[in-house]
């Protein structure tokens, strides 16, 4: 077998490669690149000073902070659930597993407006728990807790969905070894499991974070839109746009795009370190890698 | 960092409950484009109230789609007052017992401190020579309007056209429905909302005419330049009202009835009326209407009560599922 | 791929596997218990409340609402556009994922980072921006409309908006799987004489098939519920370009919470069946793949076919 023929079969011919590159990048250019450029063009339509001025508005500032606060508040819940669900699903066999996975997927398919509505049906003053909450003077909807609940619902599947395939592919041998060597459950988790999944976990965190910050529909229904108090950045974008403040609206949207890019940079670093780590591992254990 | 702390504080406050604050606070739940009106009005009232009673008030605003806002109030958003742009939305709150049954009589002028009308926005020089509603229903014309079933702006246009057709010689409900059907056939799309319709017409260059509130025209000028369009007042159009009401349940609970009533009453004061006029909303005060006559040319208008027997009835006949709008699209 | 180590033979005995599971590794009860409680509180309780609310209407009325002429048209538009968008994403997403994993090119990290953008941008902004781009005088629309292709304010506009919103799913589910395919397998196929196309069809595609299916399904599911971006570009004409979420909003505009809930429950039921089918299909595909033939065997077959 000639080397020429081998390259032919492990690599696409040059014209195919360039063709695929053109199609793939062209698709991304038209569907992602242009919209992103258009957002910044609108935001900067009257120059950088006007753009920065729009971002200095106190209501925009408080919306940015509230968006970040909600994203942070959602994190621990999502991490805890993601790890627990992935641990149970990936490492053990039990009846009804695919039903459980489907239930975890379900929030993806629920229209965001409906996702907000269901919390109103529960906690609104005409809702199932409305009177009880009113008697106890507890505010859930039209306040920050309701917005956190709606965001939790929307971002529910991300971390679990990220971790399940990862933990499945890793198997359970390392954990079993740790246990048989006398480690306690927590020691096993902190020393073996967590180091194995930490980068995948972070990847899931970043994805759910992007979604948490960008969510509009569900949060809009439960927010009450009180300015400076329950207004997140995506909600503020809508209000500014409706007020004929296109610069302000697109400036706020560009902040969200930038926040996404920041998390994406974090993700790139994560992936890079993950790769470096696996490369190191492979270099250390050359014999064990079987093809 | 203070912003961050404030957000944390808001978060904790929300978790604990609506804890009592030092100042008396009023929340005004309003429609989505009313921000400019109340941004100027609120400090004005705060000053007035402080001078009169010595009490400092904190005023908070909530803005959103009118129906969405009243649903939120019905579901527990603790607004002291609502300032809306559709009477049927207040009727809904009255049905729920949150607003007095005779809310429209609690304040002058049907409890609507200012009004507007529906106008045509056409391209510079009015190239197609539009004068009245029938011009818009002619073949080959494209009209841009927000969704007539789902938005207040679109509903007002629909009812204006209907009323105009009804008042023509030999007009009947049947001929009106036919006319409105012809008009809607000229709509290549139904925009998501008033603002979206404007963007579609002004920025994306679609359509020959945009139908919207008179007050929007000035906002359009602010963003797209005054010289790019003209405003046409049709021979008959709707006088759109902006009704206000006190949420009885909330003011009783919070003990803010006095402040809330004064807040709404002040909308009819000279200062309040002038503020409305400066935001291109027709003041009720005849002197001010004259003073700002260059903004507000006299037009022949009708009210929903006169032609349709009330906002609720108009809504039920035309915009509920199976109403006249649905009949135009779904033959049955 | 992690090295499996010396435990492999043990783990292949089904009996010892199920017996060991619950004994060796701790935390099953805690993890599953927490998962179920949290799932019940955050997802099942609210969704159950919604179903309970809709049940106030009775089955017959719910069916009437779902089968009205406008609802049926909206269901057709919603499912059709979502399916098309998911197919577009499956095709282009596969190419994008392949290009991002296998080919070096300048600015690759930036392009890779860009893929998640549709998650972070508020959907309304996406809708407004796309409508501006594809309108008759937009950057793209001005080139497409002379060709007779209208995107903005047509059902095609809905497809484009949904393609944008769901773009990350296929790419992101495929990327790790393509990374996992070991080049040694492809080399083996090549050594045995397979052409690149044969290697792709016989070796690579079966390996990435299940992930492609998952990505397609998640994109489809997410597209069904999307509202914010679509209304700005759809045109929203009854029977032509109305989507189901718009009808839900329309019911809410009539203060008809019950009707809105009923429509939402119908959507939820369809989505649930769909996702369950996909998860089963994926499980079946993964199992078939695992049990049928290892990649090496597939590689050998691909090679033999090339010789024949």
Short mmCIF file of N, CA and C in Angstrom, two decimals, chain A residues 138-240:
data_model
loop_
_atom_site.label_atom_id
_atom_site.label_comp_id
_atom_site.label_asym_id
_atom_site.label_seq_id
_atom_site.Cartn_x
_atom_site.Cartn_y
_atom_site.Cartn_z
N UNK A 138 -45.17 36.27 51.16
CA UNK A 138 -43.99 35.86 50.40
C UNK A 138 -44.21 36.22 48.94
N UNK A 139 -43.25 36.94 48.38
CA UNK A 139 -43.36 37.32 46.97
C UNK A 139 -42.46 36.42 46.14
N UNK A 140 -43.04 35.76 45.17
CA UNK A 140 -42.22 34.95 44.27
C UNK A 140 -42.25 35.54 42.88
N UNK A 141 -43.44 35.61 42.27
CA UNK A 141 -43.45 36.20 40.94
C UNK A 141 -43.54 37.71 41.03
N UNK A 142 -43.16 38.36 39.93
CA UNK A 142 -43.01 39.80 39.84
C UNK A 142 -41.97 40.28 40.85
N UNK A 143 -41.06 39.36 41.17
CA UNK A 143 -39.93 39.68 42.03
C UNK A 143 -38.78 38.79 41.58
N UNK A 144 -37.61 39.03 42.15
CA UNK A 144 -36.43 38.31 41.68
C UNK A 144 -36.54 36.78 41.85
N UNK A 145 -37.11 36.28 42.95
CA UNK A 145 -37.18 34.81 43.07
C UNK A 145 -37.91 34.14 41.90
N UNK A 146 -38.99 34.76 41.42
CA UNK A 146 -39.71 34.20 40.28
C UNK A 146 -38.86 34.20 39.03
N UNK A 147 -38.06 35.25 38.87
CA UNK A 147 -37.20 35.33 37.69
C UNK A 147 -36.12 34.26 37.77
N UNK A 148 -35.64 34.01 38.99
CA UNK A 148 -34.64 32.94 39.15
C UNK A 148 -35.27 31.59 38.84
N UNK A 149 -36.50 31.37 39.34
CA UNK A 149 -37.19 30.11 39.05
C UNK A 149 -37.34 29.88 37.55
N UNK A 150 -37.81 30.92 36.84
CA UNK A 150 -38.01 30.79 35.40
C UNK A 150 -36.69 30.49 34.70
N UNK A 151 -35.62 31.16 35.15
CA UNK A 151 -34.31 30.92 34.53
C UNK A 151 -33.83 29.50 34.84
N UNK A 152 -34.08 29.04 36.06
CA UNK A 152 -33.71 27.66 36.42
C UNK A 152 -34.40 26.67 35.49
N UNK A 153 -35.68 26.94 35.23
CA UNK A 153 -36.46 26.05 34.37
C UNK A 153 -35.85 26.00 32.96
N UNK A 154 -35.55 27.17 32.42
CA UNK A 154 -35.03 27.27 31.05
C UNK A 154 -33.65 26.61 30.91
N UNK A 155 -32.81 26.74 31.95
CA UNK A 155 -31.44 26.25 31.83
C UNK A 155 -31.28 24.86 32.44
N UNK A 156 -32.39 24.30 32.88
CA UNK A 156 -32.37 23.01 33.60
C UNK A 156 -31.53 21.92 32.93
N UNK A 157 -31.70 21.65 31.61
CA UNK A 157 -31.04 20.47 31.04
C UNK A 157 -29.53 20.60 30.80
N UNK A 158 -29.01 21.83 30.69
CA UNK A 158 -27.69 21.99 30.08
C UNK A 158 -26.58 21.19 30.75
N UNK A 159 -26.37 21.37 32.06
CA UNK A 159 -25.21 20.75 32.70
C UNK A 159 -25.36 19.24 32.75
N UNK A 160 -26.57 18.76 33.06
CA UNK A 160 -26.78 17.31 33.07
C UNK A 160 -26.51 16.72 31.69
N UNK A 161 -27.05 17.39 30.65
CA UNK A 161 -26.87 16.91 29.27
C UNK A 161 -25.40 16.88 28.87
N UNK A 162 -24.64 17.80 29.42
CA UNK A 162 -23.21 17.88 29.11
C UNK A 162 -22.46 16.76 29.82
N UNK A 163 -22.85 16.49 31.06
CA UNK A 163 -22.06 15.55 31.88
C UNK A 163 -22.40 14.09 31.61
N UNK A 164 -23.66 13.79 31.26
CA UNK A 164 -24.05 12.38 31.12
C UNK A 164 -23.17 11.64 30.11
N UNK A 165 -23.06 12.13 28.86
CA UNK A 165 -22.21 11.39 27.91
C UNK A 165 -20.76 11.31 28.36
N UNK A 166 -20.28 12.41 28.97
CA UNK A 166 -18.88 12.44 29.42
C UNK A 166 -18.65 11.35 30.47
N UNK A 167 -19.51 11.32 31.49
CA UNK A 167 -19.32 10.36 32.57
C UNK A 167 -19.55 8.93 32.08
N UNK A 168 -20.46 8.78 31.12
CA UNK A 168 -20.67 7.45 30.56
C UNK A 168 -19.42 6.95 29.86
N UNK A 169 -18.80 7.84 29.08
CA UNK A 169 -17.62 7.40 28.33
C UNK A 169 -16.44 7.13 29.26
N UNK A 170 -16.46 7.77 30.43
CA UNK A 170 -15.35 7.56 31.36
C UNK A 170 -15.49 6.25 32.13
N UNK A 171 -16.70 5.70 32.18
CA UNK A 171 -16.89 4.45 32.91
C UNK A 171 -16.78 4.67 34.40
N UNK A 172 -16.75 3.57 35.15
CA UNK A 172 -16.71 3.75 36.59
C UNK A 172 -15.53 3.05 37.25
N UNK A 173 -14.57 2.63 36.42
CA UNK A 173 -13.46 1.84 36.96
C UNK A 173 -12.64 2.62 37.97
N UNK A 174 -12.37 3.89 37.63
CA UNK A 174 -11.51 4.67 38.53
C UNK A 174 -12.16 4.84 39.89
N UNK A 175 -13.49 5.12 39.86
CA UNK A 175 -14.20 5.28 41.13
C UNK A 175 -14.21 3.96 41.90
N UNK A 176 -14.47 2.87 41.17
CA UNK A 176 -14.52 1.57 41.83
C UNK A 176 -13.16 1.24 42.46
N UNK A 177 -12.12 1.57 41.74
CA UNK A 177 -10.78 1.32 42.28
C UNK A 177 -10.57 2.11 43.57
N UNK A 178 -10.99 3.38 43.53
CA UNK A 178 -10.82 4.23 44.71
C UNK A 178 -11.55 3.64 45.91
N UNK A 179 -12.80 3.19 45.67
CA UNK A 179 -13.59 2.62 46.76
C UNK A 179 -12.94 1.35 47.30
N UNK A 180 -12.48 0.50 46.35
CA UNK A 180 -11.91 -0.77 46.81
C UNK A 180 -10.59 -0.55 47.55
N UNK A 181 -9.97 0.60 47.29
CA UNK A 181 -8.74 0.92 48.03
C UNK A 181 -9.06 1.58 49.37
N UNK A 182 -10.36 1.70 49.70
CA UNK A 182 -10.73 2.17 51.02
C UNK A 182 -11.12 3.62 51.12
N UNK A 183 -11.31 4.31 49.97
CA UNK A 183 -11.71 5.71 50.04
C UNK A 183 -13.17 5.81 50.44
N UNK A 184 -13.51 6.89 51.14
CA UNK A 184 -14.92 7.12 51.45
C UNK A 184 -15.59 7.71 50.22
N UNK A 185 -16.91 7.76 50.26
CA UNK A 185 -17.65 8.31 49.12
C UNK A 185 -17.22 9.71 48.75
N UNK A 186 -17.10 10.58 49.78
CA UNK A 186 -16.73 11.97 49.49
C UNK A 186 -15.32 12.08 48.97
N UNK A 187 -14.41 11.25 49.58
CA UNK A 187 -13.02 11.28 49.08
C UNK A 187 -12.97 10.90 47.62
N UNK A 188 -13.72 9.84 47.27
CA UNK A 188 -13.77 9.40 45.89
C UNK A 188 -14.26 10.53 45.00
N UNK A 189 -15.33 11.22 45.45
CA UNK A 189 -15.92 12.27 44.63
C UNK A 189 -14.94 13.42 44.40
N UNK A 190 -14.33 13.89 45.51
CA UNK A 190 -13.45 15.05 45.40
C UNK A 190 -12.14 14.73 44.69
N UNK A 191 -11.62 13.47 44.93
CA UNK A 191 -10.28 13.16 44.39
C UNK A 191 -10.35 12.55 43.01
N UNK A 192 -11.42 11.81 42.71
CA UNK A 192 -11.45 11.09 41.43
C UNK A 192 -12.49 11.68 40.46
N UNK A 193 -13.74 11.71 40.90
CA UNK A 193 -14.80 12.10 39.96
C UNK A 193 -14.68 13.55 39.54
N UNK A 194 -14.60 14.45 40.51
CA UNK A 194 -14.59 15.87 40.19
C UNK A 194 -13.41 16.26 39.28
N UNK A 195 -12.19 15.82 39.59
CA UNK A 195 -11.10 16.14 38.66
C UNK A 195 -11.37 15.62 37.25
N UNK A 196 -12.03 14.47 37.14
CA UNK A 196 -12.30 13.92 35.82
C UNK A 196 -13.32 14.74 35.04
N UNK A 197 -14.29 15.29 35.74
CA UNK A 197 -15.37 15.98 35.02
C UNK A 197 -15.26 17.49 35.10
N UNK A 198 -14.24 18.02 35.76
CA UNK A 198 -14.30 19.46 36.06
C UNK A 198 -14.40 20.32 34.79
N UNK A 199 -13.66 19.92 33.74
CA UNK A 199 -13.70 20.76 32.54
C UNK A 199 -15.03 20.62 31.81
N UNK A 200 -15.54 19.42 31.77
CA UNK A 200 -16.85 19.22 31.16
C UNK A 200 -17.91 19.98 31.93
N UNK A 201 -17.78 19.99 33.24
CA UNK A 201 -18.71 20.72 34.09
C UNK A 201 -18.67 22.21 33.76
N UNK A 202 -17.46 22.72 33.63
CA UNK A 202 -17.31 24.13 33.33
C UNK A 202 -17.91 24.46 31.97
N UNK A 203 -17.73 23.56 31.02
CA UNK A 203 -18.31 23.72 29.69
C UNK A 203 -19.82 23.85 29.78
N UNK A 204 -20.43 22.99 30.59
CA UNK A 204 -21.88 23.06 30.79
C UNK A 204 -22.29 24.34 31.48
N UNK A 205 -21.51 24.76 32.45
CA UNK A 205 -21.79 26.00 33.16
C UNK A 205 -21.81 27.18 32.19
N UNK A 206 -20.84 27.20 31.29
CA UNK A 206 -20.73 28.32 30.36
C UNK A 206 -21.93 28.35 29.41
N UNK A 207 -22.32 27.17 28.91
CA UNK A 207 -23.48 27.12 28.01
C UNK A 207 -24.75 27.58 28.71
N UNK A 208 -24.97 27.06 29.92
CA UNK A 208 -26.22 27.42 30.61
C UNK A 208 -26.18 28.87 31.02
N UNK A 209 -24.99 29.38 31.26
CA UNK A 209 -24.82 30.78 31.60
C UNK A 209 -25.23 31.70 30.45
N UNK A 210 -24.78 31.34 29.24
CA UNK A 210 -25.14 32.13 28.07
C UNK A 210 -26.65 32.17 27.92
N UNK A 211 -27.27 31.02 28.10
CA UNK A 211 -28.72 30.94 27.95
C UNK A 211 -29.42 31.72 29.07
N UNK A 212 -28.89 31.65 30.29
CA UNK A 212 -29.51 32.34 31.43
C UNK A 212 -29.49 33.85 31.21
N UNK A 213 -28.39 34.34 30.66
CA UNK A 213 -28.28 35.78 30.49
C UNK A 213 -29.11 36.28 29.32
N UNK A 214 -29.27 35.43 28.30
CA UNK A 214 -29.99 35.88 27.12
C UNK A 214 -31.48 35.64 27.15
N UNK A 215 -31.98 34.91 28.17
CA UNK A 215 -33.39 34.53 28.15
C UNK A 215 -34.32 35.73 28.26
N UNK A 216 -35.31 35.74 27.40
CA UNK A 216 -36.27 36.84 27.41
C UNK A 216 -37.69 36.38 27.78
N UNK A 217 -38.23 35.45 26.99
CA UNK A 217 -39.66 35.10 27.07
C UNK A 217 -40.13 34.72 28.47
N UNK A 218 -39.50 33.73 29.06
CA UNK A 218 -39.96 33.22 30.35
C UNK A 218 -39.83 34.28 31.44
N UNK A 219 -38.67 34.94 31.46
CA UNK A 219 -38.42 35.95 32.48
C UNK A 219 -39.38 37.13 32.32
N UNK A 220 -39.67 37.46 31.07
CA UNK A 220 -40.56 38.58 30.78
C UNK A 220 -41.93 38.39 31.44
N UNK A 221 -42.43 37.14 31.42
CA UNK A 221 -43.75 36.87 31.96
C UNK A 221 -43.80 37.05 33.48
N UNK A 222 -42.73 36.68 34.17
CA UNK A 222 -42.76 36.72 35.64
C UNK A 222 -42.07 37.94 36.24
N UNK A 223 -41.57 38.86 35.38
CA UNK A 223 -40.73 39.91 35.96
C UNK A 223 -41.55 41.07 36.54
N UNK A 224 -42.68 41.42 35.90
CA UNK A 224 -43.40 42.61 36.35
C UNK A 224 -42.81 43.88 35.78
N UNK A 225 -41.62 43.79 35.17
CA UNK A 225 -41.01 44.92 34.46
C UNK A 225 -40.85 46.16 35.30
N UNK A 226 -40.58 46.04 36.60
CA UNK A 226 -40.39 47.25 37.41
C UNK A 226 -38.98 47.78 37.13
N UNK A 227 -38.95 49.00 36.65
CA UNK A 227 -37.68 49.57 36.20
C UNK A 227 -36.69 49.71 37.34
N UNK A 228 -35.46 49.34 37.04
CA UNK A 228 -34.41 49.47 38.05
C UNK A 228 -34.52 48.41 39.12
N UNK A 229 -35.53 47.54 39.04
CA UNK A 229 -35.72 46.56 40.11
C UNK A 229 -35.84 45.13 39.59
N UNK A 230 -36.75 44.91 38.62
CA UNK A 230 -36.90 43.55 38.09
C UNK A 230 -36.71 43.54 36.57
N UNK A 231 -35.85 44.41 36.09
CA UNK A 231 -35.61 44.49 34.66
C UNK A 231 -34.26 43.86 34.32
N UNK A 232 -34.27 42.77 33.57
CA UNK A 232 -32.99 42.21 33.14
C UNK A 232 -32.60 42.85 31.80
N UNK A 233 -31.40 42.57 31.36
CA UNK A 233 -30.90 43.20 30.14
C UNK A 233 -31.76 42.87 28.91
N UNK A 234 -32.11 41.60 28.68
CA UNK A 234 -32.96 41.32 27.51
C UNK A 234 -34.31 42.04 27.59
N UNK A 235 -34.88 42.17 28.78
CA UNK A 235 -36.15 42.90 28.92
C UNK A 235 -35.94 44.38 28.64
N UNK A 236 -34.81 44.89 29.11
CA UNK A 236 -34.51 46.29 28.91
C UNK A 236 -34.32 46.60 27.43
N UNK A 237 -33.73 45.65 26.70
CA UNK A 237 -33.54 45.82 25.26
C UNK A 237 -34.90 46.07 24.60
N UNK A 238 -35.89 45.27 24.99
CA UNK A 238 -37.21 45.40 24.38
C UNK A 238 -37.81 46.77 24.67
N UNK A 239 -37.70 47.19 25.94
CA UNK A 239 -38.29 48.47 26.32
C UNK A 239 -37.63 49.62 25.55
N UNK A 240 -36.30 49.59 25.49
CA UNK A 240 -35.59 50.66 24.79
C UNK A 240 -36.00 50.69 23.32
#
